[in-house]
Amino acid sequence: MPLRRCIGCRTVKSADEMVRICLTENDRLIASAESRGRGAWICKNEGCFNAASSKGKLARSLKAKLLPDVQKQLSSVYEELGF
């Protein structure tokens, strides 16, 4: 299994222990390992999801300008995944 680095806590884990976050064409965040294009990997815990949205970590990883409601979008992705 490939190893990935979490953008929240910077630990390296296997891809099946993490979630890949992608930015859609209409600037929405989704959790999808199969989506094409740039993505960011986050551990499956709330602390890493919160850390990813702080200090521009997610925007930097995706190399994109994110909407101001990025924290709200990440929270809804986290809730949808049901961790």
PDB file of N, CA and C in Angstrom:
ATOM      1  N   MET A   1       0.852  -1.177   0.000  1.00  0.00           N
ATOM      2  CA  MET A   1       0.000   0.000   0.000  1.00  0.00           C
ATOM      3  C   MET A   1       0.901   1.244   0.000  1.00  0.00           C
ATOM      4  N   PRO A   2       0.587   2.231  -0.839  1.00  0.00           N
ATOM      5  CA  PRO A   2       1.403   3.449  -0.887  1.00  0.00           C
ATOM      6  C   PRO A   2       1.300   4.256   0.410  1.00  0.00           C
ATOM      7  N   LEU A   3       2.363   4.960   0.717  1.00  0.00           N
ATOM      8  CA  LEU A   3       2.403   5.811   1.905  1.00  0.00           C
ATOM      9  C   LEU A   3       2.115   7.253   1.515  1.00  0.00           C
ATOM     10  N   ARG A   4       1.395   7.947   2.380  1.00  0.00           N
ATOM     11  CA  ARG A   4       1.037   9.342   2.145  1.00  0.00           C
ATOM     12  C   ARG A   4       1.303  10.144   3.416  1.00  0.00           C
ATOM     13  N   ARG A   5       1.500  11.463   3.262  1.00  0.00           N
ATOM     14  CA  ARG A   5       1.746  12.348   4.408  1.00  0.00           C
ATOM     15  C   ARG A   5       0.506  13.201   4.664  1.00  0.00           C
ATOM     16  N   CYS A   6       0.073  13.218   5.903  1.00  0.00           N
ATOM     17  CA  CYS A   6      -1.078  14.022   6.324  1.00  0.00           C
ATOM     18  C   CYS A   6      -0.686  15.497   6.343  1.00  0.00           C
ATOM     19  N   ILE A   7      -1.533  16.349   5.772  1.00  0.00           N
ATOM     20  CA  ILE A   7      -1.228  17.781   5.783  1.00  0.00           C
ATOM     21  C   ILE A   7      -1.557  18.417   7.128  1.00  0.00           C
ATOM     22  N   GLY A   8      -2.307  17.720   7.973  1.00  0.00           N
ATOM     23  CA  GLY A   8      -2.643  18.251   9.289  1.00  0.00           C
ATOM     24  C   GLY A   8      -1.555  18.010  10.318  1.00  0.00           C
ATOM     25  N   CYS A   9      -1.112  16.748  10.445  1.00  0.00           N
ATOM     26  CA  CYS A   9      -0.131  16.402  11.483  1.00  0.00           C
ATOM     27  C   CYS A   9       1.234  16.015  10.923  1.00  0.00           C
ATOM     28  N   ARG A  10       1.354  15.909   9.601  1.00  0.00           N
ATOM     29  CA  ARG A  10       2.609  15.605   8.905  1.00  0.00           C
ATOM     30  C   ARG A  10       3.127  14.186   9.144  1.00  0.00           C
ATOM     31  N   THR A  11       2.305  13.269   9.669  1.00  0.00           N
ATOM     32  CA  THR A  11       2.745  11.891   9.835  1.00  0.00           C
ATOM     33  C   THR A  11       2.541  11.133   8.533  1.00  0.00           C
ATOM     34  N   VAL A  12       3.340  10.094   8.339  1.00  0.00           N
ATOM     35  CA  VAL A  12       3.255   9.266   7.143  1.00  0.00           C
ATOM     36  C   VAL A  12       2.517   7.984   7.503  1.00  0.00           C
ATOM     37  N   LYS A  13       1.471   7.680   6.739  1.00  0.00           N
ATOM     38  CA  LYS A  13       0.664   6.477   6.953  1.00  0.00           C
ATOM     39  C   LYS A  13       0.307   5.884   5.601  1.00  0.00           C
ATOM     40  N   SER A  14      -0.251   4.679   5.633  1.00  0.00           N
ATOM     41  CA  SER A  14      -0.704   4.079   4.381  1.00  0.00           C
ATOM     42  C   SER A  14      -1.972   4.798   3.910  1.00  0.00           C
ATOM     43  N   ALA A  15      -2.198   4.764   2.620  1.00  0.00           N
ATOM     44  CA  ALA A  15      -3.318   5.499   2.025  1.00  0.00           C
ATOM     45  C   ALA A  15      -4.670   5.019   2.543  1.00  0.00           C
ATOM     46  N   ASP A  16      -4.775   3.751   2.948  1.00  0.00           N
ATOM     47  CA  ASP A  16      -6.068   3.264   3.438  1.00  0.00           C
ATOM     48  C   ASP A  16      -6.401   3.772   4.843  1.00  0.00           C
ATOM     49  N   GLU A  17      -5.451   4.397   5.522  1.00  0.00           N
ATOM     50  CA  GLU A  17      -5.682   4.987   6.843  1.00  0.00           C
ATOM     51  C   GLU A  17      -5.994   6.475   6.751  1.00  0.00           C
ATOM     52  N   MET A  18      -6.080   6.999   5.527  1.00  0.00           N
ATOM     53  CA  MET A  18      -6.255   8.436   5.335  1.00  0.00           C
ATOM     54  C   MET A  18      -7.379   8.713   4.342  1.00  0.00           C
ATOM     55  N   VAL A  19      -7.715   9.983   4.203  1.00  0.00           N
ATOM     56  CA  VAL A  19      -8.744  10.439   3.270  1.00  0.00           C
ATOM     57  C   VAL A  19      -8.102  11.429   2.313  1.00  0.00           C
ATOM     58  N   ARG A  20      -8.436  11.307   1.030  1.00  0.00           N
ATOM     59  CA  ARG A  20      -7.933  12.247   0.033  1.00  0.00           C
ATOM     60  C   ARG A  20      -9.002  13.299  -0.225  1.00  0.00           C
ATOM     61  N   ILE A  21      -8.625  14.556  -0.067  1.00  0.00           N
ATOM     62  CA  ILE A  21      -9.533  15.680  -0.292  1.00  0.00           C
ATOM     63  C   ILE A  21      -9.172  16.331  -1.624  1.00  0.00           C
ATOM     64  N   CYS A  22     -10.180  16.536  -2.467  1.00  0.00           N
ATOM     65  CA  CYS A  22      -9.986  17.151  -3.785  1.00  0.00           C
ATOM     66  C   CYS A  22     -10.880  18.376  -3.909  1.00  0.00           C
ATOM     67  N   LEU A  23     -10.512  19.229  -4.824  1.00  0.00           N
ATOM     68  CA  LEU A  23     -11.290  20.426  -5.129  1.00  0.00           C
ATOM     69  C   LEU A  23     -11.976  20.213  -6.472  1.00  0.00           C
ATOM     70  N   THR A  24     -13.304  20.361  -6.505  1.00  0.00           N
ATOM     71  CA  THR A  24     -14.046  20.172  -7.748  1.00  0.00           C
ATOM     72  C   THR A  24     -13.958  21.425  -8.616  1.00  0.00           C
ATOM     73  N   GLU A  25     -14.482  21.326  -9.825  1.00  0.00           N
ATOM     74  CA  GLU A  25     -14.462  22.458 -10.754  1.00  0.00           C
ATOM     75  C   GLU A  25     -15.256  23.646 -10.224  1.00  0.00           C
ATOM     76  N   ASN A  26     -16.284  23.371  -9.406  1.00  0.00           N
ATOM     77  CA  ASN A  26     -17.093  24.466  -8.856  1.00  0.00           C
ATOM     78  C   ASN A  26     -16.654  24.836  -7.432  1.00  0.00           C
ATOM     79  N   ASP A  27     -15.374  24.607  -7.121  1.00  0.00           N
ATOM     80  CA  ASP A  27     -14.737  25.026  -5.865  1.00  0.00           C
ATOM     81  C   ASP A  27     -15.347  24.413  -4.612  1.00  0.00           C
ATOM     82  N   ARG A  28     -15.787  23.186  -4.686  1.00  0.00           N
ATOM     83  CA  ARG A  28     -16.291  22.462  -3.519  1.00  0.00           C
ATOM     84  C   ARG A  28     -15.282  21.386  -3.151  1.00  0.00           C
ATOM     85  N   LEU A  29     -15.129  21.123  -1.864  1.00  0.00           N
ATOM     86  CA  LEU A  29     -14.233  20.075  -1.393  1.00  0.00           C
ATOM     87  C   LEU A  29     -14.985  18.754  -1.327  1.00  0.00           C
ATOM     88  N   ILE A  30     -14.354  17.691  -1.821  1.00  0.00           N
ATOM     89  CA  ILE A  30     -14.937  16.358  -1.748  1.00  0.00           C
ATOM     90  C   ILE A  30     -13.870  15.379  -1.265  1.00  0.00           C
ATOM     91  N   ALA A  31     -14.323  14.277  -0.706  1.00  0.00           N
ATOM     92  CA  ALA A  31     -13.416  13.200  -0.302  1.00  0.00           C
ATOM     93  C   ALA A  31     -13.511  12.114  -1.356  1.00  0.00           C
ATOM     94  N   SER A  32     -12.445  11.931  -2.120  1.00  0.00           N
ATOM     95  CA  SER A  32     -12.455  10.939  -3.184  1.00  0.00           C
ATOM     96  C   SER A  32     -11.038  10.506  -3.514  1.00  0.00           C
ATOM     97  N   ALA A  33     -10.787   9.217  -3.397  1.00  0.00           N
ATOM     98  CA  ALA A  33      -9.469   8.685  -3.748  1.00  0.00           C
ATOM     99  C   ALA A  33      -9.343   8.509  -5.256  1.00  0.00           C
ATOM    100  N   GLU A  34     -10.462   8.469  -5.968  1.00  0.00           N
ATOM    101  CA  GLU A  34     -10.430   8.208  -7.403  1.00  0.00           C
ATOM    102  C   GLU A  34     -10.433   9.456  -8.274  1.00  0.00           C
ATOM    103  N   SER A  35     -10.692  10.608  -7.702  1.00  0.00           N
ATOM    104  CA  SER A  35     -10.748  11.834  -8.498  1.00  0.00           C
ATOM    105  C   SER A  35      -9.395  12.148  -9.107  1.00  0.00           C
ATOM    106  N   ARG A  36      -9.447  12.659 -10.309  1.00  0.00           N
ATOM    107  CA  ARG A  36      -8.211  13.066 -10.979  1.00  0.00           C
ATOM    108  C   ARG A  36      -7.784  14.427 -10.475  1.00  0.00           C
ATOM    109  N   GLY A  37      -6.529  14.724 -10.683  1.00  0.00           N
ATOM    110  CA  GLY A  37      -6.025  16.034 -10.315  1.00  0.00           C
ATOM    111  C   GLY A  37      -5.390  16.051  -8.945  1.00  0.00           C
ATOM    112  N   ARG A  38      -5.073  17.252  -8.521  1.00  0.00           N
ATOM    113  CA  ARG A  38      -4.357  17.441  -7.261  1.00  0.00           C
ATOM    114  C   ARG A  38      -5.274  17.162  -6.076  1.00  0.00           C
ATOM    115  N   GLY A  39      -4.720  16.498  -5.088  1.00  0.00           N
ATOM    116  CA  GLY A  39      -5.459  16.197  -3.869  1.00  0.00           C
ATOM    117  C   GLY A  39      -4.555  16.332  -2.662  1.00  0.00           C
ATOM    118  N   ALA A  40      -5.146  16.343  -1.496  1.00  0.00           N
ATOM    119  CA  ALA A  40      -4.406  16.422  -0.236  1.00  0.00           C
ATOM    120  C   ALA A  40      -4.879  15.281   0.653  1.00  0.00           C
ATOM    121  N   TRP A  41      -3.958  14.680   1.378  1.00  0.00           N
ATOM    122  CA  TRP A  41      -4.268  13.550   2.241  1.00  0.00           C
ATOM    123  C   TRP A  41      -4.361  14.009   3.688  1.00  0.00           C
ATOM    124  N   ILE A  42      -5.407  13.538   4.391  1.00  0.00           N
ATOM    125  CA  ILE A  42      -5.640  13.899   5.785  1.00  0.00           C
ATOM    126  C   ILE A  42      -5.964  12.629   6.568  1.00  0.00           C
ATOM    127  N   CYS A  43      -5.408  12.521   7.792  1.00  0.00           N
ATOM    128  CA  CYS A  43      -5.726  11.396   8.678  1.00  0.00           C
ATOM    129  C   CYS A  43      -7.222  11.394   8.987  1.00  0.00           C
ATOM    130  N   LYS A  44      -7.719  10.231   9.349  1.00  0.00           N
ATOM    131  CA  LYS A  44      -9.143  10.092   9.639  1.00  0.00           C
ATOM    132  C   LYS A  44      -9.465  10.485  11.079  1.00  0.00           C
ATOM    133  N   ASN A  45      -9.091  11.689  11.480  1.00  0.00           N
ATOM    134  CA  ASN A  45      -9.479  12.182  12.804  1.00  0.00           C
ATOM    135  C   ASN A  45      -9.773  13.679  12.727  1.00  0.00           C
ATOM    136  N   GLU A  46     -10.592  14.123  13.643  1.00  0.00           N
ATOM    137  CA  GLU A  46     -11.070  15.510  13.602  1.00  0.00           C
ATOM    138  C   GLU A  46      -9.950  16.526  13.794  1.00  0.00           C
ATOM    139  N   GLY A  47      -8.971  16.204  14.611  1.00  0.00           N
ATOM    140  CA  GLY A  47      -7.859  17.119  14.847  1.00  0.00           C
ATOM    141  C   GLY A  47      -7.098  17.440  13.578  1.00  0.00           C
ATOM    142  N   CYS A  48      -6.857  16.435  12.759  1.00  0.00           N
ATOM    143  CA  CYS A  48      -6.140  16.659  11.500  1.00  0.00           C
ATOM    144  C   CYS A  48      -6.995  17.437  10.507  1.00  0.00           C
ATOM    145  N   PHE A  49      -8.309  17.192  10.494  1.00  0.00           N
ATOM    146  CA  PHE A  49      -9.193  17.958   9.621  1.00  0.00           C
ATOM    147  C   PHE A  49      -9.177  19.430  10.023  1.00  0.00           C
ATOM    148  N   ASN A  50      -9.185  19.706  11.329  1.00  0.00           N
ATOM    149  CA  ASN A  50      -9.135  21.097  11.804  1.00  0.00           C
ATOM    150  C   ASN A  50      -7.794  21.737  11.486  1.00  0.00           C
ATOM    151  N   ALA A  51      -6.710  20.999  11.688  1.00  0.00           N
ATOM    152  CA  ALA A  51      -5.369  21.531  11.409  1.00  0.00           C
ATOM    153  C   ALA A  51      -5.178  21.801   9.919  1.00  0.00           C
ATOM    154  N   ALA A  52      -5.792  20.978   9.076  1.00  0.00           N
ATOM    155  CA  ALA A  52      -5.644  21.144   7.625  1.00  0.00           C
ATOM    156  C   ALA A  52      -6.238  22.457   7.135  1.00  0.00           C
ATOM    157  N   SER A  53      -7.294  22.914   7.781  1.00  0.00           N
ATOM    158  CA  SER A  53      -7.933  24.153   7.331  1.00  0.00           C
ATOM    159  C   SER A  53      -7.278  25.393   7.933  1.00  0.00           C
ATOM    160  N   SER A  54      -6.427  25.211   8.930  1.00  0.00           N
ATOM    161  CA  SER A  54      -5.770  26.365   9.542  1.00  0.00           C
ATOM    162  C   SER A  54      -4.481  26.712   8.812  1.00  0.00           C
ATOM    163  N   LYS A  55      -4.117  27.961   8.888  1.00  0.00           N
ATOM    164  CA  LYS A  55      -2.857  28.464   8.335  1.00  0.00           C
ATOM    165  C   LYS A  55      -2.677  28.186   6.843  1.00  0.00           C
ATOM    166  N   GLY A  56      -3.756  27.985   6.123  1.00  0.00           N
ATOM    167  CA  GLY A  56      -3.674  27.811   4.682  1.00  0.00           C
ATOM    168  C   GLY A  56      -3.045  26.512   4.217  1.00  0.00           C
ATOM    169  N   LYS A  57      -2.990  25.504   5.079  1.00  0.00           N
ATOM    170  CA  LYS A  57      -2.349  24.235   4.713  1.00  0.00           C
ATOM    171  C   LYS A  57      -3.056  23.555   3.542  1.00  0.00           C
ATOM    172  N   LEU A  58      -4.376  23.523   3.581  1.00  0.00           N
ATOM    173  CA  LEU A  58      -5.120  22.863   2.515  1.00  0.00           C
ATOM    174  C   LEU A  58      -4.981  23.620   1.202  1.00  0.00           C
ATOM    175  N   ALA A  59      -5.097  24.930   1.241  1.00  0.00           N
ATOM    176  CA  ALA A  59      -4.954  25.744   0.026  1.00  0.00           C
ATOM    177  C   ALA A  59      -3.571  25.567  -0.582  1.00  0.00           C
ATOM    178  N   ARG A  60      -2.558  25.525   0.254  1.00  0.00           N
ATOM    179  CA  ARG A  60      -1.189  25.348  -0.226  1.00  0.00           C
ATOM    180  C   ARG A  60      -1.010  23.967  -0.858  1.00  0.00           C
ATOM    181  N   SER A  61      -1.564  22.935  -0.234  1.00  0.00           N
ATOM    182  CA  SER A  61      -1.441  21.581  -0.767  1.00  0.00           C
ATOM    183  C   SER A  61      -2.173  21.416  -2.094  1.00  0.00           C
ATOM    184  N   LEU A  62      -3.333  22.054  -2.207  1.00  0.00           N
ATOM    185  CA  LEU A  62      -4.114  21.956  -3.440  1.00  0.00           C
ATOM    186  C   LEU A  62      -3.659  22.960  -4.494  1.00  0.00           C
ATOM    187  N   LYS A  63      -2.776  23.874  -4.107  1.00  0.00           N
ATOM    188  CA  LYS A  63      -2.305  24.942  -4.991  1.00  0.00           C
ATOM    189  C   LYS A  63      -3.485  25.684  -5.613  1.00  0.00           C
ATOM    190  N   ALA A  64      -4.409  26.069  -4.735  1.00  0.00           N
ATOM    191  CA  ALA A  64      -5.617  26.751  -5.192  1.00  0.00           C
ATOM    192  C   ALA A  64      -6.061  27.759  -4.141  1.00  0.00           C
ATOM    193  N   LYS A  65      -6.797  28.732  -4.588  1.00  0.00           N
ATOM    194  CA  LYS A  65      -7.397  29.697  -3.676  1.00  0.00           C
ATOM    195  C   LYS A  65      -8.745  29.118  -3.245  1.00  0.00           C
ATOM    196  N   LEU A  66      -8.934  28.961  -1.951  1.00  0.00           N
ATOM    197  CA  LEU A  66     -10.151  28.341  -1.443  1.00  0.00           C
ATOM    198  C   LEU A  66     -11.148  29.394  -0.984  1.00  0.00           C
ATOM    199  N   LEU A  67     -12.414  29.022  -1.008  1.00  0.00           N
ATOM    200  CA  LEU A  67     -13.471  29.909  -0.537  1.00  0.00           C
ATOM    201  C   LEU A  67     -13.349  30.111   0.972  1.00  0.00           C
ATOM    202  N   PRO A  68     -13.868  31.219   1.494  1.00  0.00           N
ATOM    203  CA  PRO A  68     -13.757  31.494   2.934  1.00  0.00           C
ATOM    204  C   PRO A  68     -14.425  30.445   3.826  1.00  0.00           C
ATOM    205  N   ASP A  69     -15.373  29.693   3.305  1.00  0.00           N
ATOM    206  CA  ASP A  69     -16.075  28.702   4.128  1.00  0.00           C
ATOM    207  C   ASP A  69     -15.386  27.332   4.131  1.00  0.00           C
ATOM    208  N   VAL A  70     -14.065  27.307   3.956  1.00  0.00           N
ATOM    209  CA  VAL A  70     -13.330  26.046   3.872  1.00  0.00           C
ATOM    210  C   VAL A  70     -13.484  25.215   5.149  1.00  0.00           C
ATOM    211  N   GLN A  71     -13.500  25.839   6.307  1.00  0.00           N
ATOM    212  CA  GLN A  71     -13.666  25.107   7.571  1.00  0.00           C
ATOM    213  C   GLN A  71     -15.023  24.405   7.601  1.00  0.00           C
ATOM    214  N   LYS A  72     -16.056  25.116   7.147  1.00  0.00           N
ATOM    215  CA  LYS A  72     -17.399  24.541   7.111  1.00  0.00           C
ATOM    216  C   LYS A  72     -17.466  23.378   6.115  1.00  0.00           C
ATOM    217  N   GLN A  73     -16.833  23.541   4.962  1.00  0.00           N
ATOM    218  CA  GLN A  73     -16.806  22.475   3.964  1.00  0.00           C
ATOM    219  C   GLN A  73     -16.083  21.238   4.493  1.00  0.00           C
ATOM    220  N   LEU A  74     -14.936  21.437   5.141  1.00  0.00           N
ATOM    221  CA  LEU A  74     -14.190  20.309   5.698  1.00  0.00           C
ATOM    222  C   LEU A  74     -14.982  19.619   6.800  1.00  0.00           C
ATOM    223  N   SER A  75     -15.685  20.384   7.613  1.00  0.00           N
ATOM    224  CA  SER A  75     -16.510  19.795   8.671  1.00  0.00           C
ATOM    225  C   SER A  75     -17.612  18.929   8.077  1.00  0.00           C
ATOM    226  N   SER A  76     -18.232  19.393   7.008  1.00  0.00           N
ATOM    227  CA  SER A  76     -19.293  18.603   6.384  1.00  0.00           C
ATOM    228  C   SER A  76     -18.734  17.345   5.725  1.00  0.00           C
ATOM    229  N   VAL A  77     -17.545  17.419   5.135  1.00  0.00           N
ATOM    230  CA  VAL A  77     -16.903  16.227   4.567  1.00  0.00           C
ATOM    231  C   VAL A  77     -16.612  15.230   5.678  1.00  0.00           C
ATOM    232  N   TYR A  78     -16.099  15.711   6.803  1.00  0.00           N
ATOM    233  CA  TYR A  78     -15.789  14.850   7.944  1.00  0.00           C
ATOM    234  C   TYR A  78     -17.053  14.152   8.453  1.00  0.00           C
ATOM    235  N   GLU A  79     -18.152  14.895   8.568  1.00  0.00           N
ATOM    236  CA  GLU A  79     -19.415  14.321   9.041  1.00  0.00           C
ATOM    237  C   GLU A  79     -19.974  13.305   8.055  1.00  0.00           C
ATOM    238  N   GLU A  80     -19.866  13.580   6.756  1.00  0.00           N
ATOM    239  CA  GLU A  80     -20.344  12.648   5.736  1.00  0.00           C
ATOM    240  C   GLU A  80     -19.600  11.320   5.800  1.00  0.00           C
ATOM    241  N   LEU A  81     -18.307  11.382   6.098  1.00  0.00           N
ATOM    242  CA  LEU A  81     -17.502  10.167   6.166  1.00  0.00           C
ATOM    243  C   LEU A  81     -17.803   9.364   7.425  1.00  0.00           C
ATOM    244  N   GLY A  82     -18.302  10.001   8.462  1.00  0.00           N
ATOM    245  CA  GLY A  82     -18.736   9.317   9.673  1.00  0.00           C
ATOM    246  C   GLY A  82     -17.639   8.691  10.509  1.00  0.00           C
ATOM    247  N   PHE A  83     -16.536   9.375  10.661  1.00  0.00           N
ATOM    248  CA  PHE A  83     -15.445   8.817  11.478  1.00  0.00           C
ATOM    249  C   PHE A  83     -15.746   8.968  12.919  1.00  0.00           C
TER     250      PHE A  83
END
